Amino acid sequence: MLVPDSPESDAARDVYALEIEQGVAVLYRASKARVKRLVEHLDPDMQTAGYLVLRYVMAHEPIRAGDVAAGLSMDKSAVSRQLTALRESGLIEAQPDPEDGRASLVVSSVKANERLDEFRVELKSDYRRMLASWDAADIEAFARLLNKFNESR
C-alpha cells in the first residue's frame, strides 16, 4: 500500500506511472486499430477525420457545420470537406434550419446508425471475450478506475 508523502510512496508512484504509461500505449494502439476497423466498416474510403466529424455530429445532432468545426477545433474548410464526403457516402443528411432559412443542419443517416450498431455488436463480443475470465468485481473496478483515470486529465 502506498503511504502518502513518503519517499517509498514517491518511488512506487514513479514505477506505477511507467507501468501505466506502457499500458496506455498498448490501449492507444488497440484503440487506433479498432477505429480503423470501424472506419472501414462505415465506409472503406472514409478518412479518420471523417469518423471524428461523424461521431461529433451523432453526439450533437442536429448541428450546423460551423458548430462542428468549433466543437472539434478544426478548420471550417476541413470540416466542410469531411461533411461533403460523409454526405456522398450516405452517412449524413442535411436538413433546413428552422431558425435560419439560409442555413442547414447536419444529422446522421439511418445507414450511419445501422452500421455503427453493427460494429457495436462486434465490439461488445470482443470485450466479452477479453473479459470472460474476469470476475464481476474486477470488471466493475476496472470500469470505475478507467473512468476516474480519464476524468483526471
JSON list of C-alpha atoms in Angstrom, two decimals:
[
{"chain": "A", "resi": 1, "resn": "MET", "atom": "CA", "xyz": [0.00, 0.00, 0.00]},
{"chain": "A", "resi": 2, "resn": "LEU", "atom": "CA", "xyz": [1.25, 3.47, -0.84]},
{"chain": "A", "resi": 3, "resn": "VAL", "atom": "CA", "xyz": [1.78, 5.74, 2.15]},
{"chain": "A", "resi": 4, "resn": "PRO", "atom": "CA", "xyz": [1.09, 9.34, 1.13]},
{"chain": "A", "resi": 5, "resn": "ASP", "atom": "CA", "xyz": [4.04, 11.77, 1.12]},
{"chain": "A", "resi": 6, "resn": "SER", "atom": "CA", "xyz": [6.76, 9.21, 1.79]},
{"chain": "A", "resi": 7, "resn": "PRO", "atom": "CA", "xyz": [9.92, 8.58, -0.26]},
{"chain": "A", "resi": 8, "resn": "GLU", "atom": "CA", "xyz": [8.80, 4.96, -0.76]},
{"chain": "A", "resi": 9, "resn": "SER", "atom": "CA", "xyz": [5.45, 6.20, -1.99]},
{"chain": "A", "resi": 10, "resn": "ASP", "atom": "CA", "xyz": [7.09, 8.58, -4.47]},
{"chain": "A", "resi": 11, "resn": "ALA", "atom": "CA", "xyz": [9.35, 5.83, -5.81]},
{"chain": "A", "resi": 12, "resn": "ALA", "atom": "CA", "xyz": [6.44, 3.41, -6.10]},
{"chain": "A", "resi": 13, "resn": "ARG", "atom": "CA", "xyz": [4.34, 6.03, -7.86]},
{"chain": "A", "resi": 14, "resn": "ASP", "atom": "CA", "xyz": [7.15, 6.52, -10.38]},
{"chain": "A", "resi": 15, "resn": "VAL", "atom": "CA", "xyz": [7.24, 2.77, -11.06]},
{"chain": "A", "resi": 16, "resn": "TYR", "atom": "CA", "xyz": [3.45, 2.62, -11.38]},
{"chain": "A", "resi": 17, "resn": "ALA", "atom": "CA", "xyz": [3.45, 5.70, -13.61]},
{"chain": "A", "resi": 18, "resn": "LEU", "atom": "CA", "xyz": [5.79, 3.94, -16.01]},
{"chain": "A", "resi": 19, "resn": "GLU", "atom": "CA", "xyz": [3.62, 0.81, -15.97]},
{"chain": "A", "resi": 20, "resn": "ILE", "atom": "CA", "xyz": [0.52, 2.93, -16.59]},
{"chain": "A", "resi": 21, "resn": "GLU", "atom": "CA", "xyz": [2.24, 4.76, -19.45]},
{"chain": "A", "resi": 22, "resn": "GLN", "atom": "CA", "xyz": [3.12, 1.44, -21.06]},
{"chain": "A", "resi": 23, "resn": "GLY", "atom": "CA", "xyz": [-0.42, 0.14, -20.57]},
{"chain": "A", "resi": 24, "resn": "VAL", "atom": "CA", "xyz": [-1.94, 3.31, -22.03]},
{"chain": "A", "resi": 25, "resn": "ALA", "atom": "CA", "xyz": [0.36, 2.96, -25.06]},
{"chain": "A", "resi": 26, "resn": "VAL", "atom": "CA", "xyz": [-0.94, -0.58, -25.63]},
{"chain": "A", "resi": 27, "resn": "LEU", "atom": "CA", "xyz": [-4.54, 0.63, -25.25]},
{"chain": "A", "resi": 28, "resn": "TYR", "atom": "CA", "xyz": [-3.85, 3.50, -27.66]},
{"chain": "A", "resi": 29, "resn": "ARG", "atom": "CA", "xyz": [-2.55, 1.15, -30.35]},
{"chain": "A", "resi": 30, "resn": "ALA", "atom": "CA", "xyz": [-5.50, -1.20, -29.85]},
{"chain": "A", "resi": 31, "resn": "SER", "atom": "CA", "xyz": [-7.91, 1.74, -29.96]},
{"chain": "A", "resi": 32, "resn": "LYS", "atom": "CA", "xyz": [-6.39, 3.05, -33.19]},
{"chain": "A", "resi": 33, "resn": "ALA", "atom": "CA", "xyz": [-6.74, -0.41, -34.76]},
{"chain": "A", "resi": 34, "resn": "ARG", "atom": "CA", "xyz": [-10.36, -0.62, -33.59]},
{"chain": "A", "resi": 35, "resn": "VAL", "atom": "CA", "xyz": [-11.16, 2.83, -35.01]},
{"chain": "A", "resi": 36, "resn": "LYS", "atom": "CA", "xyz": [-9.54, 1.80, -38.30]},
{"chain": "A", "resi": 37, "resn": "ARG", "atom": "CA", "xyz": [-11.78, -1.29, -38.43]},
{"chain": "A", "resi": 38, "resn": "LEU", "atom": "CA", "xyz": [-14.83, 0.83, -37.64]},
{"chain": "A", "resi": 39, "resn": "VAL", "atom": "CA", "xyz": [-13.97, 3.41, -40.29]},
{"chain": "A", "resi": 40, "resn": "GLU", "atom": "CA", "xyz": [-13.56, 0.64, -42.87]},
{"chain": "A", "resi": 41, "resn": "HIS", "atom": "CA", "xyz": [-16.91, -0.82, -41.79]},
{"chain": "A", "resi": 42, "resn": "LEU", "atom": "CA", "xyz": [-18.65, 2.55, -42.15]},
{"chain": "A", "resi": 43, "resn": "ASP", "atom": "CA", "xyz": [-17.04, 3.39, -45.50]},
{"chain": "A", "resi": 44, "resn": "PRO", "atom": "CA", "xyz": [-13.79, 1.95, -46.88]},
{"chain": "A", "resi": 45, "resn": "ASP", "atom": "CA", "xyz": [-12.92, 5.36, -48.39]},
{"chain": "A", "resi": 46, "resn": "MET", "atom": "CA", "xyz": [-13.52, 7.34, -45.18]},
{"chain": "A", "resi": 47, "resn": "GLN", "atom": "CA", "xyz": [-10.65, 9.16, -43.51]},
{"chain": "A", "resi": 48, "resn": "THR", "atom": "CA", "xyz": [-10.20, 9.07, -39.74]},
{"chain": "A", "resi": 49, "resn": "ALA", "atom": "CA", "xyz": [-11.07, 12.78, -39.63]},
{"chain": "A", "resi": 50, "resn": "GLY", "atom": "CA", "xyz": [-14.37, 11.91, -41.27]},
{"chain": "A", "resi": 51, "resn": "TYR", "atom": "CA", "xyz": [-15.11, 9.46, -38.50]},
{"chain": "A", "resi": 52, "resn": "LEU", "atom": "CA", "xyz": [-14.36, 12.12, -35.86]},
{"chain": "A", "resi": 53, "resn": "VAL", "atom": "CA", "xyz": [-16.71, 14.52, -37.63]},
{"chain": "A", "resi": 54, "resn": "LEU", "atom": "CA", "xyz": [-19.42, 11.84, -37.91]},
{"chain": "A", "resi": 55, "resn": "ARG", "atom": "CA", "xyz": [-19.15, 10.95, -34.22]},
{"chain": "A", "resi": 56, "resn": "TYR", "atom": "CA", "xyz": [-19.41, 14.64, -33.28]},
{"chain": "A", "resi": 57, "resn": "VAL", "atom": "CA", "xyz": [-22.47, 15.07, -35.49]},
{"chain": "A", "resi": 58, "resn": "MET", "atom": "CA", "xyz": [-24.08, 11.98, -33.95]},
{"chain": "A", "resi": 59, "resn": "ALA", "atom": "CA", "xyz": [-23.44, 13.28, -30.43]},
{"chain": "A", "resi": 60, "resn": "HIS", "atom": "CA", "xyz": [-24.81, 16.79, -31.11]},
{"chain": "A", "resi": 61, "resn": "GLU", "atom": "CA", "xyz": [-27.33, 16.44, -33.94]},
{"chain": "A", "resi": 62, "resn": "PRO", "atom": "CA", "xyz": [-28.93, 18.37, -35.43]},
{"chain": "A", "resi": 63, "resn": "ILE", "atom": "CA", "xyz": [-25.96, 20.69, -35.74]},
{"chain": "A", "resi": 64, "resn": "ARG", "atom": "CA", "xyz": [-24.61, 23.37, -38.05]},
{"chain": "A", "resi": 65, "resn": "ALA", "atom": "CA", "xyz": [-21.33, 22.74, -39.86]},
{"chain": "A", "resi": 66, "resn": "GLY", "atom": "CA", "xyz": [-19.70, 25.73, -38.16]},
{"chain": "A", "resi": 67, "resn": "ASP", "atom": "CA", "xyz": [-20.59, 24.32, -34.75]},
{"chain": "A", "resi": 68, "resn": "VAL", "atom": "CA", "xyz": [-18.97, 21.00, -35.72]},
{"chain": "A", "resi": 69, "resn": "ALA", "atom": "CA", "xyz": [-15.78, 22.86, -36.65]},
{"chain": "A", "resi": 70, "resn": "ALA", "atom": "CA", "xyz": [-15.82, 24.85, -33.41]},
{"chain": "A", "resi": 71, "resn": "GLY", "atom": "CA", "xyz": [-16.57, 21.80, -31.28]},
{"chain": "A", "resi": 72, "resn": "LEU", "atom": "CA", "xyz": [-13.72, 19.80, -32.81]},
{"chain": "A", "resi": 73, "resn": "SER", "atom": "CA", "xyz": [-11.33, 22.78, -33.02]},
{"chain": "A", "resi": 74, "resn": "MET", "atom": "CA", "xyz": [-10.96, 22.07, -36.74]},
{"chain": "A", "resi": 75, "resn": "ASP", "atom": "CA", "xyz": [-10.71, 24.39, -39.71]},
{"chain": "A", "resi": 76, "resn": "LYS", "atom": "CA", "xyz": [-14.13, 25.09, -41.26]},
{"chain": "A", "resi": 77, "resn": "SER", "atom": "CA", "xyz": [-12.94, 24.11, -44.73]},
{"chain": "A", "resi": 78, "resn": "ALA", "atom": "CA", "xyz": [-11.58, 20.78, -43.43]},
{"chain": "A", "resi": 79, "resn": "VAL", "atom": "CA", "xyz": [-14.90, 20.04, -41.73]},
{"chain": "A", "resi": 80, "resn": "SER", "atom": "CA", "xyz": [-16.75, 21.06, -44.88]},
{"chain": "A", "resi": 81, "resn": "ARG", "atom": "CA", "xyz": [-14.71, 18.57, -46.95]},
{"chain": "A", "resi": 82, "resn": "GLN", "atom": "CA", "xyz": [-15.40, 15.80, -44.44]},
{"chain": "A", "resi": 83, "resn": "LEU", "atom": "CA", "xyz": [-19.12, 16.62, -44.34]},
{"chain": "A", "resi": 84, "resn": "THR", "atom": "CA", "xyz": [-19.25, 16.53, -48.15]},
{"chain": "A", "resi": 85, "resn": "ALA", "atom": "CA", "xyz": [-17.59, 13.11, -48.19]},
{"chain": "A", "resi": 86, "resn": "LEU", "atom": "CA", "xyz": [-19.93, 11.85, -45.46]},
{"chain": "A", "resi": 87, "resn": "ARG", "atom": "CA", "xyz": [-22.96, 13.15, -47.36]},
{"chain": "A", "resi": 88, "resn": "GLU", "atom": "CA", "xyz": [-21.74, 11.50, -50.59]},
{"chain": "A", "resi": 89, "resn": "SER", "atom": "CA", "xyz": [-21.31, 8.22, -48.68]},
{"chain": "A", "resi": 90, "resn": "GLY", "atom": "CA", "xyz": [-24.86, 8.46, -47.38]},
{"chain": "A", "resi": 91, "resn": "LEU", "atom": "CA", "xyz": [-23.74, 8.70, -43.75]},
{"chain": "A", "resi": 92, "resn": "ILE", "atom": "CA", "xyz": [-25.16, 12.17, -43.04]},
{"chain": "A", "resi": 93, "resn": "GLU", "atom": "CA", "xyz": [-28.02, 14.25, -44.35]},
{"chain": "A", "resi": 94, "resn": "ALA", "atom": "CA", "xyz": [-28.70, 17.98, -44.43]},
{"chain": "A", "resi": 95, "resn": "GLN", "atom": "CA", "xyz": [-31.95, 19.46, -43.14]},
{"chain": "A", "resi": 96, "resn": "PRO", "atom": "CA", "xyz": [-33.18, 23.03, -43.35]},
{"chain": "A", "resi": 97, "resn": "ASP", "atom": "CA", "xyz": [-32.51, 25.04, -40.20]},
{"chain": "A", "resi": 98, "resn": "PRO", "atom": "CA", "xyz": [-35.95, 26.11, -38.92]},
{"chain": "A", "resi": 99, "resn": "GLU", "atom": "CA", "xyz": [-34.37, 29.16, -37.23]},
{"chain": "A", "resi": 100, "resn": "ASP", "atom": "CA", "xyz": [-32.47, 30.35, -40.33]},
{"chain": "A", "resi": 101, "resn": "GLY", "atom": "CA", "xyz": [-33.74, 29.57, -43.81]},
{"chain": "A", "resi": 102, "resn": "ARG", "atom": "CA", "xyz": [-30.28, 30.24, -45.29]},
{"chain": "A", "resi": 103, "resn": "ALA", "atom": "CA", "xyz": [-28.57, 27.63, -43.12]},
{"chain": "A", "resi": 104, "resn": "SER", "atom": "CA", "xyz": [-28.82, 23.89, -42.87]},
{"chain": "A", "resi": 105, "resn": "LEU", "atom": "CA", "xyz": [-28.38, 21.40, -40.07]},
{"chain": "A", "resi": 106, "resn": "VAL", "atom": "CA", "xyz": [-26.50, 18.13, -40.33]},
{"chain": "A", "resi": 107, "resn": "VAL", "atom": "CA", "xyz": [-27.84, 14.83, -38.97]},
{"chain": "A", "resi": 108, "resn": "SER", "atom": "CA", "xyz": [-26.60, 11.27, -39.17]},
{"chain": "A", "resi": 109, "resn": "SER", "atom": "CA", "xyz": [-28.39, 8.96, -41.58]},
{"chain": "A", "resi": 110, "resn": "VAL", "atom": "CA", "xyz": [-30.15, 5.70, -40.85]},
{"chain": "A", "resi": 111, "resn": "LYS", "atom": "CA", "xyz": [-27.29, 4.00, -42.72]},
{"chain": "A", "resi": 112, "resn": "ALA", "atom": "CA", "xyz": [-24.68, 5.51, -40.37]},
{"chain": "A", "resi": 113, "resn": "ASN", "atom": "CA", "xyz": [-26.62, 4.45, -37.29]},
{"chain": "A", "resi": 114, "resn": "GLU", "atom": "CA", "xyz": [-27.17, 0.92, -38.60]},
{"chain": "A", "resi": 115, "resn": "ARG", "atom": "CA", "xyz": [-23.50, 0.46, -39.46]},
{"chain": "A", "resi": 116, "resn": "LEU", "atom": "CA", "xyz": [-22.40, 1.81, -36.10]},
{"chain": "A", "resi": 117, "resn": "ASP", "atom": "CA", "xyz": [-24.86, -0.51, -34.32]},
{"chain": "A", "resi": 118, "resn": "GLU", "atom": "CA", "xyz": [-23.47, -3.48, -36.28]},
{"chain": "A", "resi": 119, "resn": "PHE", "atom": "CA", "xyz": [-19.96, -2.57, -35.21]},
{"chain": "A", "resi": 120, "resn": "ARG", "atom": "CA", "xyz": [-21.00, -2.14, -31.58]},
{"chain": "A", "resi": 121, "resn": "VAL", "atom": "CA", "xyz": [-22.33, -5.72, -31.56]},
{"chain": "A", "resi": 122, "resn": "GLU", "atom": "CA", "xyz": [-18.91, -6.89, -32.77]},
{"chain": "A", "resi": 123, "resn": "LEU", "atom": "CA", "xyz": [-17.16, -4.67, -30.23]},
{"chain": "A", "resi": 124, "resn": "LYS", "atom": "CA", "xyz": [-19.29, -5.99, -27.36]},
{"chain": "A", "resi": 125, "resn": "SER", "atom": "CA", "xyz": [-18.42, -9.51, -28.40]},
{"chain": "A", "resi": 126, "resn": "ASP", "atom": "CA", "xyz": [-14.71, -8.60, -28.38]},
{"chain": "A", "resi": 127, "resn": "TYR", "atom": "CA", "xyz": [-14.94, -7.14, -24.87]},
{"chain": "A", "resi": 128, "resn": "ARG", "atom": "CA", "xyz": [-16.93, -10.11, -23.58]},
{"chain": "A", "resi": 129, "resn": "ARG", "atom": "CA", "xyz": [-14.23, -12.42, -24.93]},
{"chain": "A", "resi": 130, "resn": "MET", "atom": "CA", "xyz": [-11.41, -10.35, -23.40]},
{"chain": "A", "resi": 131, "resn": "LEU", "atom": "CA", "xyz": [-13.14, -10.15, -20.01]},
{"chain": "A", "resi": 132, "resn": "ALA", "atom": "CA", "xyz": [-14.52, -13.71, -19.95]},
{"chain": "A", "resi": 133, "resn": "SER", "atom": "CA", "xyz": [-12.08, -14.87, -17.26]},
{"chain": "A", "resi": 134, "resn": "TRP", "atom": "CA", "xyz": [-12.58, -11.78, -15.06]},
{"chain": "A", "resi": 135, "resn": "ASP", "atom": "CA", "xyz": [-14.99, -11.83, -12.16]},
{"chain": "A", "resi": 136, "resn": "ALA", "atom": "CA", "xyz": [-17.72, -9.20, -11.97]},
{"chain": "A", "resi": 137, "resn": "ALA", "atom": "CA", "xyz": [-15.99, -7.25, -9.18]},
{"chain": "A", "resi": 138, "resn": "ASP", "atom": "CA", "xyz": [-12.81, -6.86, -11.26]},
{"chain": "A", "resi": 139, "resn": "ILE", "atom": "CA", "xyz": [-14.80, -5.71, -14.30]},
{"chain": "A", "resi": 140, "resn": "GLU", "atom": "CA", "xyz": [-16.67, -3.17, -12.18]},
{"chain": "A", "resi": 141, "resn": "ALA", "atom": "CA", "xyz": [-13.43, -1.94, -10.57]},
{"chain": "A", "resi": 142, "resn": "PHE", "atom": "CA", "xyz": [-11.71, -1.65, -13.95]},
{"chain": "A", "resi": 143, "resn": "ALA", "atom": "CA", "xyz": [-14.60, 0.35, -15.42]},
{"chain": "A", "resi": 144, "resn": "ARG", "atom": "CA", "xyz": [-14.74, 2.64, -12.37]},
{"chain": "A", "resi": 145, "resn": "LEU", "atom": "CA", "xyz": [-10.98, 3.22, -12.26]},
{"chain": "A", "resi": 146, "resn": "LEU", "atom": "CA", "xyz": [-10.72, 3.73, -16.01]},
{"chain": "A", "resi": 147, "resn": "ASN", "atom": "CA", "xyz": [-13.43, 6.39, -15.80]},
{"chain": "A", "resi": 148, "resn": "LYS", "atom": "CA", "xyz": [-11.69, 8.00, -12.83]},
{"chain": "A", "resi": 149, "resn": "PHE", "atom": "CA", "xyz": [-8.38, 7.98, -14.73]},
{"chain": "A", "resi": 150, "resn": "ASN", "atom": "CA", "xyz": [-9.97, 9.55, -17.83]},
{"chain": "A", "resi": 151, "resn": "GLU", "atom": "CA", "xyz": [-11.71, 12.22, -15.75]},
{"chain": "A", "resi": 152, "resn": "SER", "atom": "CA", "xyz": [-8.45, 13.22, -14.04]},
{"chain": "A", "resi": 153, "resn": "ARG", "atom": "CA", "xyz": [-6.96, 14.71, -17.20]}
]
